[in-house]
Coordinates of C-alpha atoms in Angstrom, one line a residue:
M103 CA 13.2 -31.9 -18.6
I104 CA 15.2 -28.8 -18.8
P105 CA 17.0 -29.4 -22.2
Q106 CA 13.6 -30.1 -23.7
I107 CA 11.8 -27.2 -22.1
K108 CA 14.7 -25.0 -23.4
N109 CA 14.4 -26.4 -27.1
Y110 CA 10.8 -25.9 -27.0
V111 CA 10.7 -22.0 -25.9
E112 CA 13.8 -21.1 -28.3
T113 CA 12.1 -22.9 -31.5
N114 CA 8.7 -21.3 -30.6
W115 CA 9.8 -17.8 -29.1
N116 CA 7.0 -16.1 -30.7
R117 CA 4.4 -17.7 -28.3
F118 CA 6.0 -16.0 -25.5
F119 CA 7.9 -12.8 -26.7
E120 CA 7.1 -10.2 -29.1
I121 CA 11.0 -9.9 -30.1
K122 CA 13.4 -12.7 -30.0
P123 CA 15.4 -12.6 -27.2
S124 CA 19.0 -12.9 -27.8
T125 CA 19.6 -14.9 -24.7
L126 CA 17.5 -17.3 -22.5
Q127 CA 18.4 -18.2 -19.1
F128 CA 16.6 -21.2 -16.9
L129 CA 16.7 -21.7 -13.3
L130 CA 14.9 -24.9 -12.0
L131 CA 13.1 -24.5 -8.6
S132 CA 12.3 -27.9 -7.2
N133 CA 10.8 -28.7 -3.6
P134 CA 10.6 -24.9 -2.8
Q135 CA 11.0 -24.1 0.7
G136 CA 12.0 -27.1 1.7
K137 CA 8.3 -28.9 1.5
K138 CA 8.6 -32.7 1.8
I139 CA 5.8 -33.0 -1.2
T140 CA 6.2 -36.1 -3.0
H141 CA 3.8 -35.2 -5.9
G142 CA 4.3 -31.3 -5.8
K143 CA 5.4 -29.3 -8.7
C144 CA 8.7 -28.2 -10.2
T145 CA 9.2 -24.7 -11.4
V146 CA 11.3 -23.4 -14.2
L147 CA 12.1 -19.8 -14.0
I148 CA 12.9 -18.7 -17.5
F149 CA 15.0 -15.3 -18.1
K150 CA 15.6 -13.7 -21.3
N151 CA 18.6 -11.1 -22.3
H152 CA 20.1 -11.3 -18.8
E153 CA 17.8 -9.2 -17.2
A154 CA 17.4 -9.4 -13.2
K155 CA 13.6 -10.8 -13.4
P156 CA 12.1 -13.5 -15.4
T157 CA 9.4 -13.0 -17.8
L158 CA 8.1 -17.0 -18.1
V159 CA 7.3 -19.8 -16.0
A160 CA 7.1 -23.7 -16.9
K161 CA 5.7 -25.8 -14.4
F162 CA 5.6 -29.6 -14.6
L163 CA 5.0 -32.5 -12.0
R164 CA 7.8 -33.7 -10.4
D165 CA 6.8 -37.4 -10.4
R166 CA 5.8 -38.9 -13.9
K167 CA 3.0 -40.8 -12.0
G168 CA 1.6 -38.2 -10.1
R169 CA -1.9 -36.4 -11.0
Q170 CA -0.9 -35.0 -14.5
E171 CA -4.6 -33.6 -14.3
K172 CA -3.3 -30.6 -11.8
I173 CA -1.2 -29.0 -14.4
V174 CA -4.1 -29.1 -17.1
S175 CA -6.4 -28.1 -14.3
E176 CA -4.1 -24.9 -13.3
Y177 CA -3.7 -24.0 -16.9
K178 CA -7.4 -24.2 -17.6
I179 CA -8.4 -21.9 -14.8
L180 CA -5.9 -19.4 -15.8
D181 CA -7.1 -19.4 -19.3
K182 CA -10.6 -18.7 -18.1
I183 CA -9.8 -15.9 -15.5
S184 CA -7.1 -14.6 -18.1
G185 CA -9.0 -10.9 -17.9
W186 CA -8.8 -10.9 -14.1
G187 CA -5.5 -8.8 -14.3
Q188 CA -4.5 -10.7 -10.5
A189 CA -3.4 -13.8 -11.9
P190 CA -0.4 -14.7 -14.1
Q191 CA -1.4 -14.8 -18.2
P192 CA -1.0 -18.6 -19.8
F193 CA 0.8 -19.0 -22.7
D194 CA 0.9 -22.7 -23.5
L195 CA 0.1 -26.2 -22.4
L196 CA 1.7 -29.2 -23.9
R197 CA 3.4 -32.7 -23.3
I198 CA 7.0 -33.5 -23.0
N199 CA 8.5 -36.6 -22.0
N200 CA 4.7 -37.8 -21.0
R201 CA 4.6 -35.2 -18.7
Y202 CA 2.2 -31.8 -19.0
V203 CA 4.1 -28.9 -18.8
S204 CA 2.4 -25.2 -18.5
F205 CA 3.9 -21.7 -19.7
E206 CA 2.4 -18.8 -17.7
E207 CA 3.4 -15.4 -16.9
F208 CA 5.7 -14.5 -13.9
K209 CA 4.1 -12.5 -11.5
P210 CA 6.9 -9.9 -10.0
G211 CA 6.7 -9.2 -6.6
I212 CA 7.1 -10.8 -2.9
S213 CA 4.8 -13.0 -1.1
L214 CA 3.3 -11.8 2.0
K215 CA 5.1 -14.7 3.5
S216 CA 8.7 -13.2 2.6
R217 CA 7.7 -9.5 3.3
L218 CA 6.5 -10.7 7.0
Q219 CA 9.7 -12.6 7.3
R220 CA 11.8 -9.8 6.3
M221 CA 9.8 -7.4 8.4
V222 CA 10.4 -9.3 11.8
N223 CA 13.8 -10.2 10.9
K224 CA 14.2 -6.4 11.3
L225 CA 11.9 -6.3 14.3
S226 CA 12.6 -4.2 17.6
L227 CA 10.2 -3.0 20.3
G228 CA 9.9 0.0 18.6
T229 CA 8.2 -1.5 15.3
L230 CA 6.1 -4.2 16.8
D231 CA 2.9 -1.9 16.4
D232 CA 4.1 -1.5 12.3
V233 CA 4.1 -5.4 12.5
I234 CA 0.6 -5.7 14.0
A235 CA -0.5 -3.0 11.5
Q236 CA 1.0 -4.9 8.3
I237 CA -1.0 -8.3 9.5
R238 CA -4.2 -6.3 9.8
S239 CA -3.5 -4.8 6.3
D240 CA -2.9 -8.3 5.1
F241 CA -5.8 -9.8 6.4
R242 CA -8.0 -7.1 4.8
N243 CA -6.5 -6.8 1.4
T244 CA -6.8 -10.6 1.0
G245 CA -10.2 -10.7 2.1
I246 CA -11.1 -8.3 -1.0
L247 CA -9.2 -10.5 -3.1
L248 CA -10.7 -13.5 -1.8
N249 CA -14.2 -12.2 -2.5
D250 CA -13.1 -10.8 -6.0
F251 CA -11.5 -14.4 -6.9
G252 CA -14.6 -16.2 -5.5
S253 CA -17.3 -14.1 -7.6
M254 CA -16.0 -15.3 -10.7
I255 CA -18.4 -18.4 -10.8
P256 CA -19.4 -20.0 -13.0
I257 CA -16.1 -20.4 -14.9
L258 CA -15.9 -24.4 -14.8
E259 CA -18.3 -27.2 -13.8
V260 CA -18.4 -27.8 -10.2
D261 CA -16.9 -31.2 -9.1
E262 CA -16.8 -31.8 -5.6
N263 CA -15.3 -35.2 -5.8
S264 CA -11.9 -33.6 -7.2
N265 CA -11.3 -31.5 -3.9
Y266 CA -9.4 -32.8 -1.0
A267 CA -12.2 -31.1 1.7
H268 CA -14.9 -33.9 -0.2
R269 CA -12.2 -36.4 0.2
A270 CA -11.7 -35.8 3.7
L271 CA -15.6 -36.1 4.4
E272 CA -15.6 -39.3 2.4
N273 CA -12.6 -40.6 4.3
Y274 CA -13.8 -39.6 7.6
N275 CA -13.1 -43.3 9.5
A276 CA -9.6 -43.7 7.8
L277 CA -8.3 -40.2 8.8
T278 CA -9.7 -40.2 12.2
S279 CA -8.3 -43.8 12.7
L280 CA -4.7 -42.0 12.7
L281 CA -5.8 -39.7 15.2
S282 CA -6.0 -40.2 19.0
L283 CA -9.3 -38.2 19.8
S284 CA -11.5 -39.1 22.6
D285 CA -14.9 -40.8 22.0
I286 CA -16.6 -37.6 22.9
N287 CA -14.6 -35.5 20.5
L288 CA -15.2 -38.3 17.6
K289 CA -18.9 -38.3 18.0
I290 CA -19.0 -34.4 18.0
L291 CA -16.7 -34.2 15.2
N292 CA -18.8 -37.0 13.3
E293 CA -21.9 -35.3 13.8
M294 CA -20.2 -31.7 12.7
L295 CA -19.8 -33.2 9.5
E296 CA -22.7 -35.0 8.7
D297 CA -24.3 -31.5 9.5
Y298 CA -22.0 -30.0 6.8
K299 CA -22.9 -32.5 4.4
E300 CA -26.6 -31.6 4.8
I301 CA -25.7 -27.3 4.3
N302 CA -26.9 -26.3 0.8
L303 CA -24.5 -23.7 -0.1
P304 CA -23.8 -21.9 -3.2
A305 CA -20.5 -22.8 -4.9
K306 CA -17.8 -20.2 -5.5
M307 CA -14.4 -20.4 -6.8
V308 CA -12.2 -21.8 -4.3
H309 CA -8.2 -21.4 -4.5
F310 CA -7.9 -24.3 -1.8
D311 CA -4.2 -23.4 -1.3
L312 CA -4.6 -20.1 -0.1
T313 CA -1.3 -19.5 1.8
P314 CA 0.7 -16.1 2.3
S315 CA 3.3 -17.9 0.2
N316 CA 0.9 -17.9 -2.6
I317 CA -0.1 -14.2 -2.7
I318 CA 2.0 -11.9 -4.0
V319 CA 2.4 -8.1 -3.5
D320 CA 3.8 -5.8 -6.1
K321 CA 3.5 -2.2 -5.9
G322 CA 0.9 -2.4 -3.7
E323 CA -1.5 -4.7 -5.3
L324 CA -2.0 -8.6 -4.3
N325 CA -1.7 -11.2 -7.1
L326 CA -2.8 -14.9 -6.8
I327 CA -0.4 -17.5 -8.0
D328 CA -0.5 -21.7 -8.2
F329 CA -4.2 -22.7 -9.1
E330 CA -3.6 -26.6 -9.1
F331 CA -6.3 -27.3 -6.6
S332 CA -8.6 -24.5 -7.7
I333 CA -12.1 -25.3 -9.0
P334 CA -16.1 -24.4 -8.0
S335 CA -17.1 -25.8 -4.6
K336 CA -19.4 -25.1 -1.6
S337 CA -16.4 -25.5 0.6
Y338 CA -15.2 -22.0 0.0
F339 CA -14.6 -21.6 3.7
L340 CA -11.6 -23.4 3.3
D341 CA -9.6 -20.4 1.8
P342 CA -10.0 -17.7 4.4
F343 CA -9.6 -20.4 7.0
R344 CA -6.4 -22.1 5.1
F345 CA -5.1 -18.5 5.1
A346 CA -5.6 -17.6 8.6
F347 CA -4.4 -20.8 9.7
Y348 CA -1.0 -20.4 7.7
Y349 CA -0.7 -16.9 8.5
F350 CA -0.6 -17.9 12.1
Y351 CA 1.4 -20.7 11.6
L352 CA 4.1 -18.2 10.2
L353 CA 3.8 -15.8 13.1
Y354 CA 5.0 -19.0 15.1
E355 CA 7.6 -20.2 12.9
L356 CA 8.9 -16.6 13.4
N357 CA 8.7 -16.8 17.0
L358 CA 6.5 -14.1 17.8
F359 CA 4.8 -16.0 20.4
R360 CA 7.6 -15.6 22.3
G361 CA 8.6 -19.3 22.8
L362 CA 5.2 -20.9 23.1
S363 CA 4.4 -24.2 21.8
C364 CA 2.2 -24.6 18.4
E365 CA -0.6 -25.3 20.3
A366 CA -0.5 -22.7 22.9
S367 CA 0.2 -20.1 20.2
F368 CA -2.5 -21.4 18.4
Y369 CA -4.8 -20.9 20.9
H370 CA -3.5 -17.6 22.0
F371 CA -4.1 -16.6 18.1
F372 CA -7.4 -17.3 17.8
V373 CA -8.9 -17.2 21.6
E374 CA -6.7 -15.2 23.9
N375 CA -5.4 -12.1 21.8
E376 CA -7.9 -9.7 21.5
I377 CA -6.1 -8.1 18.6
T378 CA -5.8 -11.3 16.6
Q379 CA -9.2 -12.7 17.2
S380 CA -10.8 -9.4 15.9
M381 CA -8.7 -9.2 13.1
V382 CA -9.4 -13.2 12.1
H383 CA -13.2 -12.7 12.9
E384 CA -13.6 -9.3 10.6
F385 CA -11.9 -11.7 7.9
F386 CA -14.3 -14.3 8.4
E387 CA -17.4 -12.2 8.3
A388 CA -15.9 -10.5 5.1
T389 CA -15.3 -13.7 3.2
I390 CA -17.7 -16.4 4.6
E391 CA -21.7 -16.3 3.9
G392 CA -23.6 -16.3 7.5
Y393 CA -20.4 -16.3 9.4
R394 CA -20.9 -16.2 13.2
Q395 CA -18.1 -15.9 15.6
E396 CA -19.7 -18.8 17.8
S397 CA -18.9 -21.2 14.5
L398 CA -15.0 -20.4 14.4
F399 CA -14.1 -23.8 15.8
N400 CA -16.8 -25.8 14.1
Y401 CA -15.1 -24.6 10.7
M402 CA -11.8 -24.7 12.1
A403 CA -12.3 -28.6 13.0
L404 CA -13.2 -29.1 9.2
F405 CA -10.1 -27.4 7.9
L406 CA -8.0 -29.2 10.2
L407 CA -9.5 -32.3 9.2
S408 CA -9.3 -31.4 5.5
N409 CA -5.7 -30.3 5.7
L410 CA -4.9 -34.0 7.1
Q411 CA -6.1 -35.6 3.8
L412 CA -4.3 -32.7 1.9
Q413 CA -1.3 -33.8 3.5
L414 CA -2.1 -37.9 2.3
D415 CA -3.2 -36.9 -1.0
E416 CA 0.4 -34.8 -1.8
T417 CA 2.8 -37.7 -0.2
D418 CA 3.7 -41.3 -0.2
F419 CA 4.1 -41.2 3.7
I420 CA 2.5 -39.9 7.1
N421 CA 4.2 -37.4 8.7
D422 CA 3.8 -38.3 12.2
D423 CA 4.6 -34.8 13.8
F424 CA 1.9 -33.3 11.3
V425 CA -0.5 -35.8 12.6
V426 CA 0.4 -35.3 16.1
Q427 CA -0.2 -31.6 15.7
T428 CA -3.3 -32.0 13.7
N429 CA -4.6 -34.2 16.6
N430 CA -3.9 -31.5 19.5
L431 CA -4.9 -28.8 17.2
L432 CA -8.6 -30.5 16.8
T433 CA -8.7 -31.5 20.3
I434 CA -8.2 -27.6 21.2
S435 CA -10.9 -26.6 18.8
L436 CA -13.3 -29.0 20.2
D437 CA -12.5 -28.4 23.8
V438 CA -13.3 -24.6 23.0
L439 CA -16.5 -25.6 21.1
Q440 CA -17.7 -27.7 24.3
N441 CA -16.4 -24.7 26.8
N442 CA -14.0 -27.3 28.4
E443 CA -10.9 -25.9 30.1
V444 CA -8.0 -26.0 27.6
N445 CA -4.8 -27.4 29.7
L446 CA -1.9 -26.1 27.3
A447 CA 0.8 -27.3 29.7
V448 CA 0.5 -30.7 28.2
Y449 CA 1.7 -29.6 24.8
E450 CA 4.8 -27.5 26.3
S451 CA 8.2 -29.3 25.4
K452 CA 9.8 -31.6 27.9
V453 CA 13.1 -31.1 29.0
V454 CA 15.4 -33.9 27.6
E455 CA 18.3 -35.0 29.9
M456 CA 21.5 -34.7 27.8
T457 CA 25.1 -37.0 27.9
D458 CA 28.0 -35.1 29.1
E459 CA 29.5 -35.4 25.5
E460 CA 26.1 -33.7 24.1
V461 CA 26.4 -30.9 26.9
R462 CA 30.1 -30.2 25.8
I463 CA 29.3 -30.3 21.9
E464 CA 26.1 -27.8 22.9
Y465 CA 28.2 -25.4 24.9
G466 CA 30.8 -25.5 22.0
K467 CA 28.2 -24.3 19.6
C468 CA 26.9 -21.8 22.2
Q469 CA 30.5 -20.6 22.5
N470 CA 30.7 -20.2 18.6
V471 CA 27.4 -18.3 18.8
I472 CA 28.5 -16.1 21.7
A473 CA 31.6 -15.4 19.8
N474 CA 29.7 -14.6 16.4
Y475 CA 27.8 -12.3 18.6
E476 CA 31.1 -10.8 20.1
A477 CA 32.6 -10.3 16.8
A478 CA 29.2 -8.2 15.7
I479 CA 29.1 -6.2 18.7
Q480 CA 32.5 -5.1 18.2
E481 CA 31.9 -4.2 14.5
K482 CA 28.7 -2.4 15.6
D483 CA 30.6 -0.6 18.4
Q484 CA 33.2 0.4 15.5
Q485 CA 30.6 1.6 13.4
L486 CA 29.1 3.7 16.7
A487 CA 32.5 5.4 17.1
Q488 CA 32.6 6.3 13.7
N489 CA 29.2 7.9 13.8
L490 CA 29.7 9.8 17.5
E491 CA 32.8 10.9 15.4
Y492 CA 30.6 12.3 12.6
I493 CA 27.9 13.4 14.9
E494 CA 30.6 15.4 16.9
H495 CA 31.9 17.1 13.6
C496 CA 28.2 17.8 12.8
H497 CA 27.4 19.7 16.1
K498 CA 30.8 21.8 15.1
V499 CA 29.4 22.8 12.0
V500 CA 26.1 23.4 13.6
A501 CA 27.6 25.6 16.1
E502 CA 29.5 27.6 13.3
K503 CA 26.4 28.0 11.2
D504 CA 24.6 29.3 14.5
K505 CA 27.2 32.0 14.9
E506 CA 26.4 33.2 11.1
L507 CA 22.9 33.3 11.9
L508 CA 23.3 35.3 14.8
K509 CA 25.4 37.6 12.9
N510 CA 22.6 37.7 10.0
T511 CA 20.1 37.8 12.8
E512 CA 21.8 41.1 14.2
Y513 CA 22.2 42.6 10.8
I514 CA 18.7 42.1 10.0
E515 CA 17.6 43.8 13.2
H516 CA 19.6 46.8 12.1
C517 CA 18.0 47.0 8.8
H518 CA 14.7 46.9 10.3
A519 CA 15.2 49.6 12.7
T520 CA 16.7 51.6 9.5
I521 CA 13.6 50.8 7.8
T522 CA 11.7 51.8 10.7
E523 CA 13.5 55.2 10.9
K524 CA 13.1 55.9 6.9
D525 CA 9.5 55.5 7.5
G526 CA 9.4 58.1 10.1
Q527 CA 11.1 60.5 7.7
L528 CA 8.7 59.2 5.2
E529 CA 5.6 60.1 7.2
G530 CA 6.9 63.7 8.1
N531 CA 7.8 64.2 4.4
N532 CA 4.1 62.9 3.6
R533 CA 2.6 65.2 5.9
Y534 CA 4.3 68.1 4.8
I535 CA 3.7 67.7 1.2
S536 CA -0.2 67.5 2.4
L537 CA 0.5 71.0 4.1
C538 CA 1.8 72.1 0.5
H539 CA -1.1 70.5 -1.5
D540 CA -3.6 72.1 1.0
S541 CA -1.8 75.8 0.8
I542 CA -1.4 75.2 -3.1
K543 CA -5.3 74.6 -3.2
E544 CA -6.1 77.6 -1.2
K545 CA -3.9 79.8 -3.5
D546 CA -5.7 78.2 -6.5
E547 CA -9.1 79.2 -5.1
Q548 CA -7.9 83.2 -4.4
L549 CA -6.3 83.2 -7.6
A550 CA -9.5 82.0 -9.3
V551 CA -11.5 84.6 -7.3
L552 CA -8.8 87.2 -8.4
Q553 CA -9.1 86.4 -12.0
E554 CA -12.8 86.3 -11.9
N555 CA -12.9 89.8 -10.5
I556 CA -10.3 90.9 -13.1
S557 CA -12.7 89.6 -15.8
Q558 CA -15.4 91.4 -14.5
K559 CA -13.3 94.7 -14.3
E560 CA -11.9 94.2 -18.2
Q561 CA -15.9 93.6 -19.2
T562 CA -16.6 97.0 -17.3
L563 CA -13.5 98.6 -19.0
A564 CA -14.8 97.2 -22.5
D565 CA -18.3 98.8 -21.3
L566 CA -16.8 102.2 -20.8
K567 CA -14.6 102.0 -23.7
E568 CA -17.9 101.4 -26.0
Q569 CA -19.8 104.4 -24.4
L570 CA -16.6 106.6 -24.8
V571 CA -16.7 105.9 -28.4
Q572 CA -20.5 106.4 -28.5
N573 CA -20.1 109.5 -26.6
E574 CA -17.7 110.8 -28.7
Q575 CA -19.5 110.0 -32.0
L576 CA -22.0 111.5 -30.7
I577 CA -20.2 115.0 -29.8
L578 CA -19.1 115.0 -33.2
S579 CA -22.4 114.6 -34.4
L580 CA -23.6 117.4 -32.3
Q581 CA -20.8 119.3 -33.3
E582 CA -21.7 119.1 -37.1
K583 CA -25.2 120.0 -36.3
L584 CA -24.1 123.1 -34.5
N585 CA -22.0 123.9 -37.2
Q586 CA -24.8 123.8 -39.8
N587 CA -27.2 125.9 -37.6
P588 CA -27.3 129.5 -39.2
I589 CA -27.7 131.1 -36.0
V590 CA -24.3 129.3 -34.9
R591 CA -22.8 130.6 -38.1
A592 CA -24.2 134.1 -37.6
F593 CA -22.6 134.1 -34.1
Q594 CA -19.4 132.5 -35.5
E595 CA -19.1 135.4 -38.0
F596 CA -20.1 138.0 -35.6
R597 CA -17.2 137.1 -33.5
K598 CA -14.6 136.8 -36.0
R599 CA -15.6 140.7 -37.0

């Protein structure tokens, strides 16, 4: 298939790229994560121009006889929700070698599963709270994503016959024949299924494969991928329950339940642990209409039975371990519903006697592991010694800097003392200047008084001068009159004689 896909993309490059790539690389992913899914998909990642991340994804069924409508259905769903923005954009759908091949956008990022795996691999006692906070965040953000996706109805016609939940209800007898449930539990389970058939719920968009592997995180935003099972259905409770169950199962695989069996871990996560129980209930209350806490294991039993049907749909064989595990988890769920005491001890692994040769082989393996750990410890010790030398160097540098800082501090204190002294001198000068200003003001006032007196004296002198002039003129006038008087002239003549 790869040569045909390569030829199609190179010939029709303008369907997928704005500019023709100089080179294209193709990477086939088959049986992702080791899943034994006979009728699963093959995924081809398509890179352009030697870029680190793919741009395009091509998908086709591994088996030519598989249900080709899954590829068609996924493409139709992507086409209908192309404006949503939190799912890949579809590009093309065609038949190659009698198989449908869909081409869609590659959504960059990391799955919730891979991110949690990386986080737990780096786990230490100091970061356990960070893991719990991440789990809480994943449940909350997935609830928002799920409600947003479920609200996009109607985008396709409702066809309950095409989803595995409906087939589980129809194949109840065949499914339960694989299990070893007690008669009481079979009766209760049958009643639950009949009651569920009678419930008239509105249809919503259901992903039907909502696991931590199919939710991608990119720059803090969640995106959804793999829509091959997606269809409107009233069984929308399966999405939140599938997510919660496989998130729990991921924690179990990562050994966060400290060696407990899967069944004991299941009970601990959904029943005993208050933190996870609270997160789960909040998640279900936010995503399942009319959800009540007491109905958790009703839904769980329906989910486990549907999950068994999905296993049968996707494989040509019955996985005995999966069937046993489903039987045990169903038994626990139904016991919780009936308030029966759950005996988890029966699910713990039994000790298997080993032959001397097997013990010797296991001992050799352990010795190899111990040797690897010792080598790793020696390497860490060397790194630690180097770090200690560097820390000692840093301490010496800090001590030298402390000395320089002390000198600078002493100089700054000297500067402060000098500034304080200068401030005192400046204050004295300001007081003297103020006194001078007061004295000058007083002198200015006295000078103003003197100038006023001088002005008055000058005015008096001017008045006296004016009077003197008038008097002189008067004297001259009187003399002239006297001179003109006959008696005066006679007297003057007399004196002359």
